[in-house]
Amino acid sequence: MSRQRMVPVLAVFAALAISFSYAGPSKAEPLTVLKQGSFAAGGSISTSPGDFVNNAPTARGQSLHGDHLYASYQVPADPRRLPIVMLHGAFVSGRSWETTPDGREGFQTIFLRRHFSTYIVDQPRRGRAGNSSVAMTIEPVPNDQLFFDQFRLGVWPQFFEGVQFDHSPEALNQFFRSFTPNTGPYDAKVISSAMTALLEKTGPAILFTHSQGGEPGWLTAIESPNVKAIVAFEPGSGFVFPQTDLPAEMPSAAGTLKPVPVSDTDFAKLTRIPIVIYYGDNIPTEPTPERGKDNWRVRLAMAKLWVAAVNRHGGDARLVHLPDIGIHGNTHFIMSDLNNLQVADQISQYLSEKKLD
Amino acid sequence: MSRQRMVPVLAVFAALAISFSYAGPSKAEPLTVLKQGSFAAGGSISTSPGDFVNNAPTARGQSLHGDHLYASYQVPADPRRLPIVMLHGAFVSGRSWETTPDGREGFQTIFLRRHFSTYIVDQPRRGRAGNSSVAMTIEPVPNDQLFFDQFRLGVWPQFFEGVQFDHSPEALNQFFRSFTPNTGPYDAKVISSAMTALLEKTGPAILFTHSQGGEPGWLTAIESPNVKAIVAFEPGSGFVFPQTDLPAEMPSAAGTLKPVPVSDTDFAKLTRIPIVIYYGDNIPTEPTPERGKDNWRVRLAMAKLWVAAVNRHGGDARLVHLPDIGIHGNTHFIMSDLNNLQVADQISQYLSEKKLD
């Protein structure tokens, strides 16, 4: 457990004003892109009964295409066999895989440079895939400080010492502006259905998931034989277990984490593909009233049980707690942290080891 | 006015099943991208009074970052001096500049190939820029058939003969799934404020707008000296005129179009930059009860008055009604129509003529 000497945010704001250009000259190599674009996958069509009256339109006789996902893709020069599909987590969109809050390349571009085709998803009822078949009221709920804690940047208003997050005001501004709300009620099955449709188009692929995306990630791997591996960053919920192997619920200062029972047949599908899970730093091992951190205590603990269960049933799952391998300071947003290149190297090594590249 | 012999949609669906691959080999040249990424621009911060209690969080003492836009950018090899910023219209997102409904390259990639840096925007309260400072209820309103008519694909269920839109079921499916709702009330000034902030980051730029994006487009050019030209595709509203030069309102089968008065000083700013407006086909010149088409009759008429007013006040505005120059069949979505390369060539010629490239 890293020592958490608090660093006052305001002093750091004053001291570290980092400017960055958005389209200035890049020191990095040019990218070669063979093909790029975007499309919708999956979804449903709801149709109202009656006849459509062109010159006096009402809902009658009209349809709504909704609950699909949006995917934007790029194919690099000399693409590897398996593309990477990236599914974001709660409160965010595909943006979370793009430029980091402090202006560096995100996993979208990093893995494209490593010759993986990439598909960046906005899940159904989020971002550019906003058409939902179910209504939703969006309230302007102020949550920045809760997110700061929950995503383990620190304990507001102080960053954790050594945290892998830029302390400039603009980085925090960009981070807070990367959030975007649900446009319909969250439904992991709606998401996995659309993801399965996407995997039909992409063919066999490696699936990256973040946070809340973990649950539809497992469900998609159960539904679609095209998921050839999962790399899950801090999965937050939906740890599925066979009914007969269900661990106890885990209470925490942020609520109770419950395992999700699935059939033995479904669980078995998760034993057929390599799976790696990454967790970052500042996650307590003992219960603490500090809500933002305690939330992750139980998730890390449940994930360890989950990995053990998968392996017990003949699978190939691995959990990497980054501080244990000498990589310190990571927040919940491992993929966009300051050391995201070092993390990407870990992933590249893993994919190579599992012959997925 | 092109002759509109109706072609039944169902027969065409059966006859023309076009399949397309999403990431298969491309016949087009590889792209070289020097730099790419995304970021938020503009927006506001709302803060709730009181103290934030980390371990029992409520709205008290918390902030919300909202009303910013999302922009994703790419810089090509050998970029031209002025980038192109693309602002979408009603009901859609930046997606509308990306892959066409039938799977071809959109303006994002076409102009990148022509060595323009591109910035693709999701406006505040839309798509990935969904955090709004004002609440919104999103209802699942079935509108596909209204959109088919309003966007001049035809008169549901029949496409216009010769329409520049692919008749396959999948093209229509992709088109309908490109829509995404407002996540907060529409506000042209909120959009132009964020666009002005974006133009601060991009520096001098050419602004492309589509449809409803026309209005914030004019407002942004009034607010920001960094708008060096506007290319407006079928602007739908917000035709601004000097108070002293206001034309009459124009009733139509789709409602009354009203001009928007602005100060002489503000209007004068629109006389300092080259502006070109494009309209497509199947727009009637005489009133018709056919709502989808009549909507555009008054908009085309108002746009002509607007261009004349701009020029009367010393400006450089041009209106191009594509059928008048031999380009037929275009829908409201000119930039993603079947002939979008031919349209792009028109634009490239214009930009060259005005020394904007």
XYZ file of C-alpha atoms in Angstrom:
714
model
C 0.000 0.000 0.000
C 1.638 3.243 -1.069
C 2.027 5.929 1.558
C -0.564 8.602 0.987
C 0.911 11.914 2.032
C -1.626 14.410 0.851
C -0.604 17.162 -1.568
C -2.906 20.171 -1.473
C -4.474 20.645 -4.840
C -4.453 24.437 -4.820
C -0.712 24.722 -4.212
C -0.089 22.312 -7.015
C -2.426 24.186 -9.349
C -0.323 27.277 -8.777
C 2.990 25.514 -9.112
C 2.403 23.289 -12.087
C 0.706 25.149 -14.888
C 1.200 22.913 -17.828
C 0.223 24.139 -21.238
C -0.294 21.811 -24.122
C -1.094 22.301 -27.761
C -3.877 20.380 -29.380
C -2.691 20.281 -32.938
C 0.853 21.529 -32.793
C 3.799 19.630 -34.128
C 4.124 16.147 -32.747
C 7.414 14.540 -31.796
C 5.873 11.148 -32.415
C 6.103 9.286 -35.710
C 3.417 9.833 -38.344
C 0.703 7.166 -38.414
C -0.284 5.283 -41.533
C -3.984 4.515 -41.642
C -5.261 2.183 -44.347
C -8.923 2.780 -43.595
C -11.043 4.597 -41.048
C -14.661 5.319 -40.396
C -17.627 4.667 -38.169
C -20.911 2.779 -38.103
C -23.694 1.533 -35.859
C -24.014 -2.078 -34.738
C -26.930 -3.962 -33.248
C -29.936 -2.303 -31.750
C -33.674 -2.624 -32.109
C -36.526 -1.058 -34.052
C -39.675 0.072 -32.242
C -42.689 0.760 -34.444
C -45.857 2.597 -33.525
C -49.098 1.126 -34.806
C -51.208 2.909 -37.392
C -50.510 4.685 -40.647
C -47.943 7.391 -41.174
C -49.459 10.602 -42.500
C -46.674 12.384 -44.379
C -48.176 15.845 -44.309
C -49.400 15.703 -40.708
C -46.902 13.451 -39.001
C -47.442 12.055 -35.542
C -45.906 8.998 -33.873
C -48.470 6.791 -35.626
C -46.944 4.463 -38.165
C -43.414 5.631 -37.440
C -40.399 3.694 -36.246
C -37.419 4.440 -34.019
C -34.051 2.790 -34.453
C -32.431 2.634 -31.025
C -30.235 0.745 -28.582
C -27.429 0.260 -31.094
C -23.835 1.093 -30.351
C -21.590 3.503 -32.262
C -18.127 2.302 -33.254
C -15.322 4.245 -34.865
C -12.461 2.278 -36.318
C -9.025 2.653 -37.823
C -6.922 0.062 -39.649
C -3.160 0.677 -39.553
C -0.543 -0.317 -42.078
C 0.266 -3.994 -41.750
C -2.570 -4.712 -39.336
C -2.251 -7.597 -36.884
C -4.652 -10.493 -37.188
C -6.869 -9.531 -34.235
C -8.297 -6.037 -33.864
C -8.886 -4.478 -30.450
C -12.418 -3.420 -29.514
C -12.493 -0.915 -26.639
C -15.590 -0.583 -24.436
C -15.701 2.327 -21.996
C -17.199 2.426 -18.499
C -19.773 4.365 -16.507
C -20.285 8.085 -17.097
C -17.932 8.219 -20.079
C -17.814 7.440 -23.795
C -15.272 6.171 -26.318
C -13.528 9.480 -25.575
C -11.944 7.804 -22.553
C -9.641 5.807 -24.839
C -8.615 8.875 -26.829
C -6.341 11.745 -25.819
C -5.441 11.713 -22.109
C -6.643 14.591 -19.878
C -3.204 16.153 -20.067
C -2.988 15.909 -23.855
C -0.981 12.755 -24.581
C -1.942 9.909 -26.859
C -4.461 7.437 -25.476
C -4.799 3.727 -26.102
C -6.672 4.331 -29.358
C -3.547 5.777 -30.949
C -0.966 3.844 -28.902
C -2.298 0.474 -30.020
C -2.862 1.704 -33.569
C 0.859 2.522 -33.625
C 1.466 -1.072 -32.490
C -0.380 -2.211 -35.621
C -3.654 -3.212 -34.043
C -6.859 -2.201 -35.818
C -8.940 -0.402 -33.212
C -12.707 -0.095 -32.728
C -13.719 2.554 -30.184
C -17.274 2.088 -28.945
C -19.966 4.348 -27.542
C -22.313 1.846 -25.911
C -26.068 1.969 -26.497
C -27.684 4.914 -24.715
C -24.400 6.834 -24.413
C -22.503 9.413 -26.447
C -23.110 9.209 -30.178
C -25.308 6.129 -29.719
C -27.880 8.138 -27.814
C -31.124 6.842 -29.337
C -32.731 4.796 -26.575
C -35.913 2.727 -26.772
C -36.657 3.696 -23.149
C -37.157 7.235 -21.860
C -34.747 8.972 -19.502
C -34.586 12.199 -17.562
C -31.126 13.693 -17.331
C -30.542 15.945 -14.339
C -27.490 18.213 -14.109
C -26.084 16.480 -11.034
C -22.829 18.007 -9.772
C -20.493 15.074 -9.185
C -16.973 16.262 -9.960
C -15.707 15.832 -6.400
C -17.327 12.412 -5.998
C -15.646 11.344 -9.253
C -12.284 12.706 -8.070
C -12.545 10.396 -5.054
C -14.253 7.464 -6.757
C -11.728 7.357 -9.554
C -8.892 7.558 -7.048
C -7.225 10.757 -8.128
C -7.097 11.505 -4.421
C -9.379 12.494 -1.609
C -10.837 15.847 -2.645
C -9.317 18.396 -2.649
C -5.980 16.591 -2.432
C -4.347 14.381 -5.026
C -2.661 11.219 -3.739
C 1.094 11.645 -3.545
C 2.674 10.058 -6.561
C -0.661 9.675 -8.327
C -0.345 9.084 -12.072
C -2.522 12.078 -12.926
C -1.421 15.507 -14.082
C -2.114 18.175 -11.460
C -2.730 21.060 -13.836
C -6.127 22.763 -13.770
C -6.582 22.035 -17.468
C -6.026 18.292 -17.051
C -8.733 18.178 -14.411
C -10.958 20.347 -16.622
C -10.529 17.963 -19.559
C -11.118 14.961 -17.297
C -14.364 16.361 -15.915
C -15.503 17.248 -19.430
C -14.957 13.694 -20.652
C -18.097 12.591 -18.800
C -21.392 12.213 -20.619
C -24.676 10.840 -19.301
C -26.843 7.841 -20.082
C -29.609 8.769 -22.530
C -31.611 5.751 -21.435
C -31.516 3.353 -18.466
C -28.305 1.376 -18.127
C -28.767 -2.251 -19.234
C -25.786 -4.596 -19.485
C -27.702 -7.000 -21.734
C -28.654 -4.254 -24.186
C -24.955 -3.428 -24.366
C -23.734 -6.993 -24.767
C -26.320 -7.616 -27.506
C -25.016 -4.654 -29.479
C -21.432 -5.697 -28.753
C -22.193 -9.189 -30.096
C -23.504 -7.599 -33.285
C -20.316 -5.532 -33.503
C -18.170 -8.632 -33.070
C -20.039 -10.179 -36.028
C -18.727 -7.310 -38.137
C -15.210 -7.150 -36.728
C -14.641 -10.878 -36.691
C -12.417 -12.363 -33.968
C -11.122 -9.637 -31.698
C -9.449 -8.760 -28.426
C -11.827 -6.939 -26.091
C -10.631 -4.157 -23.778
C -13.142 -3.084 -21.156
C -13.020 -0.372 -18.517
C -14.828 -0.285 -15.207
C -18.583 -0.770 -15.673
C -17.783 -2.103 -19.136
C -16.445 -5.203 -17.430
C -19.894 -6.712 -16.970
C -21.084 -6.413 -20.573
C -17.595 -7.555 -21.475
C -18.044 -10.916 -19.728
C -21.571 -11.183 -21.174
C -20.314 -10.491 -24.702
C -17.628 -13.164 -24.339
C -20.370 -15.567 -23.232
C -22.563 -14.642 -26.206
C -19.985 -14.283 -28.956
C -17.276 -16.742 -29.967
C -15.482 -13.814 -31.606
C -14.144 -12.544 -28.292
C -10.692 -14.130 -28.267
C -9.351 -12.450 -25.147
C -10.360 -9.861 -22.594
C -8.184 -7.151 -21.091
C -10.262 -5.615 -18.318
C -9.204 -2.391 -16.594
C -10.603 -2.185 -13.076
C -13.882 -4.002 -13.753
C -16.427 -2.498 -11.400
C -19.358 -4.882 -11.381
C -21.016 -7.922 -12.830
C -18.526 -10.493 -11.611
C -20.280 -13.602 -12.871
C -19.912 -16.926 -11.042
C -21.486 -20.370 -11.477
C -24.552 -20.678 -9.235
C -22.749 -23.387 -7.298
C -19.637 -21.319 -6.732
C -21.054 -17.973 -5.645
C -18.955 -16.055 -3.109
C -20.539 -14.007 -0.317
C -21.627 -10.418 -0.933
C -19.063 -7.820 0.097
C -20.251 -4.728 1.960
C -18.218 -1.535 1.614
C -18.446 2.141 2.445
C -19.738 2.633 -1.114
C -22.428 -0.056 -1.002
C -22.580 -3.822 -1.210
C -20.949 -5.632 -4.111
C -22.921 -8.699 -5.132
C -21.686 -11.515 -7.376
C -23.860 -12.333 -10.391
C -24.926 -15.961 -10.821
C -24.829 -17.465 -14.293
C -25.326 -20.987 -15.606
C -22.415 -23.423 -15.610
C -22.576 -23.487 -19.408
C -22.254 -19.728 -19.615
C -19.454 -19.583 -17.071
C -17.577 -22.277 -18.964
C -17.293 -19.968 -21.957
C -15.142 -17.648 -19.850
C -12.680 -20.476 -19.302
C -11.897 -20.741 -23.015
C -10.159 -17.446 -23.606
C -7.229 -15.683 -21.954
C -8.357 -12.953 -19.581
C -6.239 -10.397 -17.762
C -7.503 -7.863 -15.244
C -5.565 -4.791 -14.124
C -6.056 -2.784 -10.964
C -4.182 0.367 -9.996
C -2.931 1.926 -6.782
C -4.357 3.373 -3.588
C -6.783 0.521 -3.075
C -7.036 -0.356 0.636
C -6.932 -3.942 1.866
C -8.704 -3.124 5.114
C -12.174 -1.546 5.323
C -12.092 2.236 5.498
C -14.860 4.818 5.729
C -13.150 6.567 2.823
C -15.818 5.812 0.296
C -13.887 6.385 -2.939
C -11.179 3.927 -1.942
C -13.322 1.388 -0.099
C -15.402 0.952 -3.244
C -12.342 -0.581 -4.864
C -11.287 -2.671 -1.876
C -14.229 -4.996 -2.439
C -13.921 -4.928 -6.213
C -10.284 -5.929 -6.127
C -11.156 -8.634 -3.594
C -14.072 -9.943 -5.682
C -11.949 -9.874 -8.821
C -9.349 -12.071 -7.112
C -12.063 -14.589 -6.224
C -13.359 -14.387 -9.770
C -9.990 -15.078 -11.338
C -9.527 -18.025 -8.970
C -12.952 -19.403 -9.910
C -12.228 -19.100 -13.629
C -8.958 -20.917 -13.200
C -10.494 -23.529 -10.907
C -12.882 -24.342 -13.751
C -10.032 -24.768 -16.243
C -9.655 -21.219 -17.466
C -6.762 -18.858 -18.110
C -7.350 -15.724 -16.072
C -4.795 -13.474 -14.455
C -5.083 -10.489 -12.129
C -2.349 -7.896 -12.140
C -2.329 -5.473 -9.241
C 0.034 -2.903 -10.685
C 1.756 -1.812 -7.442
C 2.704 -5.488 -6.898
C 4.767 -5.361 -10.078
C 6.346 -2.039 -9.221
C 3.969 0.224 -11.145
C 2.671 2.786 -8.693
C 0.158 5.602 -8.544
C -2.447 4.451 -11.059
C -5.953 5.808 -10.785
C -9.141 4.073 -11.901
C -8.401 5.390 -15.400
C -5.302 3.260 -15.905
C -5.421 3.634 -19.697
C -5.052 7.411 -19.617
C -2.757 7.821 -16.618
C 0.647 9.486 -16.910
C 2.347 6.095 -17.215
C -0.036 4.732 -19.821
C 2.813 3.830 -22.170
C 4.360 1.675 -19.457
C 0.957 0.051 -18.924
C 0.571 -0.455 -22.683
C 3.913 -2.243 -22.695
C 2.614 -4.622 -20.032
C -0.416 -5.317 -22.201
C 1.636 -5.788 -25.346
C 3.800 -8.303 -23.488
C 0.702 -10.148 -22.333
C -0.827 -10.253 -25.796
C 2.456 -11.519 -27.171
C 2.754 -14.169 -24.478
C -0.761 -15.383 -25.308
C -0.031 -15.280 -29.045
C -2.843 -12.802 -29.573
C -0.723 -10.405 -31.619
C -36.814 21.053 -60.713
C -36.129 17.405 -61.339
C -39.036 15.238 -62.289
C -40.077 13.167 -59.326
C -41.299 9.854 -60.589
C -41.688 7.801 -57.483
C -39.813 4.558 -57.074
C -41.420 2.229 -54.568
C -39.013 1.605 -51.729
C -39.912 -2.035 -51.189
C -39.222 -3.053 -54.775
C -35.894 -1.315 -54.645
C -35.012 -2.944 -51.323
C -35.512 -6.291 -52.970
C -33.609 -5.395 -56.094
C -30.598 -3.589 -54.735
C -29.066 -5.435 -51.826
C -25.690 -3.889 -51.403
C -23.265 -5.423 -48.967
C -20.298 -3.526 -47.657
C -17.401 -4.371 -45.422
C -16.503 -2.164 -42.533
C -12.814 -2.860 -42.226
C -11.970 -4.877 -45.269
C -9.245 -3.940 -47.696
C -9.604 -0.455 -49.088
C -8.938 0.493 -52.694
C -8.135 3.996 -51.538
C -4.634 5.227 -50.752
C -3.329 4.927 -47.191
C -3.618 8.088 -45.108
C -0.713 9.649 -43.277
C -1.756 11.212 -40.003
C 0.778 13.333 -38.141
C -1.336 13.712 -35.025
C -4.826 12.830 -33.829
C -6.865 13.050 -30.691
C -9.795 14.695 -28.965
C -10.578 17.279 -26.309
C -13.321 19.439 -24.854
C -13.625 23.151 -25.561
C -15.592 25.860 -23.792
C -18.393 25.172 -21.391
C -19.307 26.272 -17.911
C -18.924 25.119 -14.332
C -21.949 25.016 -12.001
C -21.181 24.719 -8.301
C -23.554 23.813 -5.503
C -23.191 25.783 -2.283
C -22.000 24.152 0.901
C -19.219 21.780 1.846
C -18.447 18.519 0.127
C -18.522 15.578 2.516
C -16.241 12.955 0.985
C -17.618 9.975 2.862
C -21.285 10.932 2.557
C -21.442 12.791 -0.744
C -24.452 14.782 -1.820
C -24.723 17.627 -4.343
C -23.530 20.081 -1.654
C -20.149 21.561 -2.418
C -19.843 19.746 -5.723
C -19.393 21.100 -9.219
C -20.539 20.044 -12.692
C -18.571 20.793 -15.836
C -21.052 21.093 -18.675
C -22.067 22.793 -21.907
C -18.683 22.245 -23.544
C -18.265 20.731 -26.969
C -16.284 17.608 -27.898
C -13.887 17.834 -30.820
C -11.875 15.077 -32.420
C -9.074 16.096 -34.747
C -6.590 14.731 -37.225
C -3.599 16.465 -38.792
C -2.483 15.030 -42.151
C 0.962 15.008 -43.669
C 1.798 18.420 -45.101
C -1.248 20.120 -43.593
C -2.691 23.181 -45.278
C -2.614 26.467 -43.428
C -6.288 26.503 -42.443
C -7.937 23.527 -40.756
C -11.594 22.684 -41.328
C -13.937 22.607 -38.336
C -17.141 20.656 -39.017
C -20.312 21.374 -37.023
C -23.233 18.975 -37.433
C -26.952 19.745 -37.447
C -30.110 18.766 -35.590
C -30.606 15.223 -34.325
C -27.098 14.099 -35.282
C -23.514 14.259 -34.035
C -20.041 14.515 -35.537
C -20.836 11.065 -36.918
C -22.641 12.766 -39.801
C -19.292 13.814 -41.286
C -17.834 10.321 -40.962
C -18.593 7.205 -42.985
C -21.629 7.592 -45.264
C -24.727 5.436 -44.607
C -23.680 3.130 -47.428
C -20.126 2.719 -46.178
C -18.039 5.185 -48.193
C -15.659 7.814 -46.841
C -17.255 10.966 -45.488
C -15.960 14.523 -45.503
C -13.810 13.862 -42.421
C -11.583 11.530 -44.406
C -12.075 13.110 -47.839
C -10.763 16.488 -46.709
C -8.034 14.893 -44.607
C -6.855 13.251 -47.852
C -6.843 16.738 -49.389
C -4.401 17.782 -46.666
C -6.768 19.721 -44.454
C -6.534 19.213 -40.709
C -10.045 18.354 -39.574
C -11.886 18.982 -36.309
C -15.158 17.055 -35.981
C -17.431 18.506 -33.314
C -20.179 17.154 -31.086
C -21.925 20.332 -29.984
C -22.751 20.992 -26.312
C -25.620 18.791 -25.127
C -25.162 16.251 -27.921
C -23.227 13.028 -28.445
C -20.029 12.798 -26.454
C -20.508 16.333 -25.111
C -23.608 15.278 -23.223
C -23.087 17.024 -19.869
C -25.685 19.785 -19.817
C -26.171 22.450 -17.157
C -29.935 22.247 -17.759
C -32.078 19.148 -17.274
C -33.755 17.290 -20.116
C -36.199 14.438 -20.529
C -35.515 12.252 -23.549
C -38.534 10.407 -24.909
C -38.176 7.564 -27.421
C -40.072 9.385 -30.179
C -40.413 7.358 -33.395
C -39.438 9.760 -36.186
C -37.771 7.694 -38.912
C -40.439 8.360 -41.523
C -40.593 12.076 -40.720
C -36.810 12.221 -41.127
C -37.005 10.328 -44.439
C -39.305 13.071 -45.745
C -37.695 16.027 -43.959
C -34.230 15.119 -45.176
C -35.546 14.661 -48.699
C -34.705 11.054 -49.296
C -38.179 10.886 -50.758
C -41.774 10.863 -49.646
C -42.116 7.808 -47.413
C -42.165 5.022 -48.417
C -40.771 6.053 -51.802
C -37.322 7.399 -52.602
C -37.171 10.252 -55.105
C -36.116 9.042 -58.517
C -32.438 9.728 -58.995
C -31.945 10.579 -55.337
C -28.315 10.481 -54.238
C -28.991 7.976 -51.474
C -28.335 4.266 -51.487
C -31.566 2.256 -51.501
C -30.301 -0.751 -49.560
C -31.951 -1.597 -46.241
C -28.602 -1.371 -44.495
C -27.915 2.160 -45.731
C -31.249 3.305 -44.319
C -30.536 1.386 -41.109
C -27.173 3.134 -40.711
C -28.745 6.492 -41.518
C -31.473 6.103 -38.904
C -28.888 4.969 -36.351
C -26.774 8.084 -36.904
C -29.321 10.133 -34.953
C -28.753 10.962 -31.311
C -30.802 13.229 -29.064
C -30.179 16.490 -27.247
C -29.155 15.864 -23.642
C -30.171 19.386 -22.714
C -32.285 22.134 -24.315
C -30.984 23.364 -27.677
C -29.323 26.770 -27.372
C -27.498 28.305 -30.324
C -25.586 30.712 -28.089
C -24.318 27.913 -25.832
C -23.043 26.255 -28.996
C -21.440 29.350 -30.487
C -19.718 30.114 -27.157
C -18.149 26.678 -27.111
C -17.294 26.963 -30.814
C -15.556 30.291 -30.124
C -13.487 28.571 -27.433
C -12.648 25.836 -29.930
C -11.565 28.396 -32.527
C -9.197 29.848 -29.889
C -7.467 26.460 -29.817
C -7.536 25.730 -33.547
C -6.533 29.198 -34.625
C -7.848 30.525 -37.946
C -10.068 27.951 -39.606
C -12.643 27.232 -42.272
C -16.028 26.371 -40.752
C -18.327 23.794 -42.324
C -21.855 23.727 -40.924
C -24.809 21.492 -41.644
C -28.481 22.334 -41.286
C -29.283 23.574 -37.793
C -25.550 24.133 -37.357
C -25.914 27.086 -39.712
C -27.206 29.390 -36.999
C -24.420 28.820 -34.453
C -22.107 28.981 -37.448
C -23.074 32.582 -38.232
C -22.971 33.432 -34.511
C -19.489 31.951 -34.150
C -18.245 33.957 -37.128
C -19.683 37.066 -35.454
C -17.975 36.218 -32.143
C -14.652 34.859 -33.349
C -12.207 36.447 -35.785
C -10.755 32.969 -36.316
C -13.578 31.956 -38.645
C -12.004 32.713 -42.022
C -14.744 31.258 -44.210
C -18.004 29.388 -43.904
C -19.214 26.514 -46.051
C -22.822 25.928 -45.014
C -24.744 22.846 -46.168
C -28.480 23.499 -46.255
C -28.611 25.897 -43.304
C -31.985 25.373 -41.674
C -32.514 28.339 -39.397
C -31.083 31.431 -37.784
C -30.713 33.532 -40.906
C -29.485 36.725 -39.301
C -30.245 40.112 -40.840
C -29.642 43.703 -39.766
C -32.685 45.053 -37.897
C -33.200 47.558 -40.711
C -33.061 44.949 -43.469
C -35.313 42.205 -42.078
C -37.310 40.278 -44.680
C -40.854 39.075 -44.036
C -41.500 35.776 -42.279
C -42.123 32.859 -44.602
C -44.940 30.438 -43.790
C -44.638 26.866 -45.012
C -46.297 23.503 -44.580
C -43.651 22.776 -41.935
C -44.085 25.974 -39.941
C -43.100 29.607 -40.306
C -39.471 30.548 -40.911
C -38.559 33.792 -39.194
C -35.446 35.865 -39.843
C -33.285 36.695 -36.818
C -32.449 40.359 -36.236
C -28.914 41.256 -35.205
C -27.113 44.556 -34.779
C -25.516 46.241 -37.774
C -22.106 45.766 -36.152
C -22.670 42.057 -35.792
C -24.021 41.646 -39.312
C -21.034 43.519 -40.682
C -18.748 40.780 -39.412
C -20.408 38.391 -41.832
C -19.384 40.626 -44.714
C -15.681 40.146 -44.010
C -15.288 36.472 -44.845
C -16.149 34.350 -47.878
C -19.329 32.358 -47.368
C -20.806 29.702 -49.624
C -24.116 27.934 -49.079
C -25.137 24.717 -50.821
C -28.641 23.368 -51.296
C -29.572 20.083 -52.901
C -32.381 18.777 -55.058
C -36.119 18.185 -54.810
C -36.794 21.555 -53.235
C -40.031 23.035 -54.602
C -40.293 26.635 -55.741
C -44.074 26.753 -55.274
C -45.846 26.058 -51.978
C -46.840 22.435 -51.539
C -48.613 20.627 -48.734
C -45.785 18.110 -48.863
C -44.268 19.059 -45.583
C -40.802 17.560 -45.978
C -40.168 19.466 -49.173
C -42.007 22.685 -48.358
C -39.797 23.088 -45.297
C -36.891 23.615 -47.659
C -38.745 25.841 -50.101
C -38.753 28.661 -47.564
C -35.240 27.944 -46.362
C -33.802 28.108 -49.841
C -35.783 31.299 -50.451
C -34.636 32.881 -47.193
C -31.048 31.863 -47.876
C -31.178 33.655 -51.226
C -32.362 36.835 -49.502
C -29.656 36.380 -46.904
C -26.877 36.039 -49.457
C -28.197 39.134 -51.244
C -28.245 41.087 -47.984
C -24.684 40.060 -47.123
C -23.505 41.137 -50.554
C -25.519 44.355 -50.467
C -23.612 45.235 -47.311
C -20.263 44.614 -48.971
C -19.814 40.925 -48.273
C -18.736 37.892 -50.310
C -21.517 35.326 -50.079
C -22.585 32.828 -52.697
C -25.485 30.394 -52.892
C -25.084 27.276 -54.968
C -28.255 25.367 -55.766
C -26.685 22.147 -56.950
C -29.263 21.209 -59.617
C -28.586 24.609 -61.226
C -25.001 23.530 -61.852
C -25.965 20.118 -63.105
C -25.597 18.180 -59.857
C -28.864 16.388 -59.251
C -30.525 14.269 -56.624
C -28.920 15.566 -53.445
C -30.715 15.122 -50.146
C -30.449 17.335 -47.091
C -27.318 15.370 -46.183
C -25.268 16.642 -49.109
C -21.958 15.720 -47.470
C -22.764 12.033 -47.252
C -24.752 11.570 -50.447
C -23.673 9.140 -53.167
C -22.012 11.979 -55.105
C -20.173 13.432 -52.118
C -16.821 13.288 -53.914
C -18.241 15.420 -56.710
C -19.578 17.844 -54.093
C -16.182 17.831 -52.346
C -14.576 18.795 -55.637
C -16.913 21.787 -55.864
C -15.869 22.821 -52.375
C -12.178 22.325 -53.086
C -12.516 24.526 -56.159
C -14.256 27.192 -54.084
C -11.622 27.104 -51.350
C -8.916 27.374 -53.963
C -10.659 30.259 -55.706
C -10.871 32.111 -52.386
C -7.251 31.254 -51.554
C -8.333 29.439 -48.406
C -6.288 26.332 -49.147
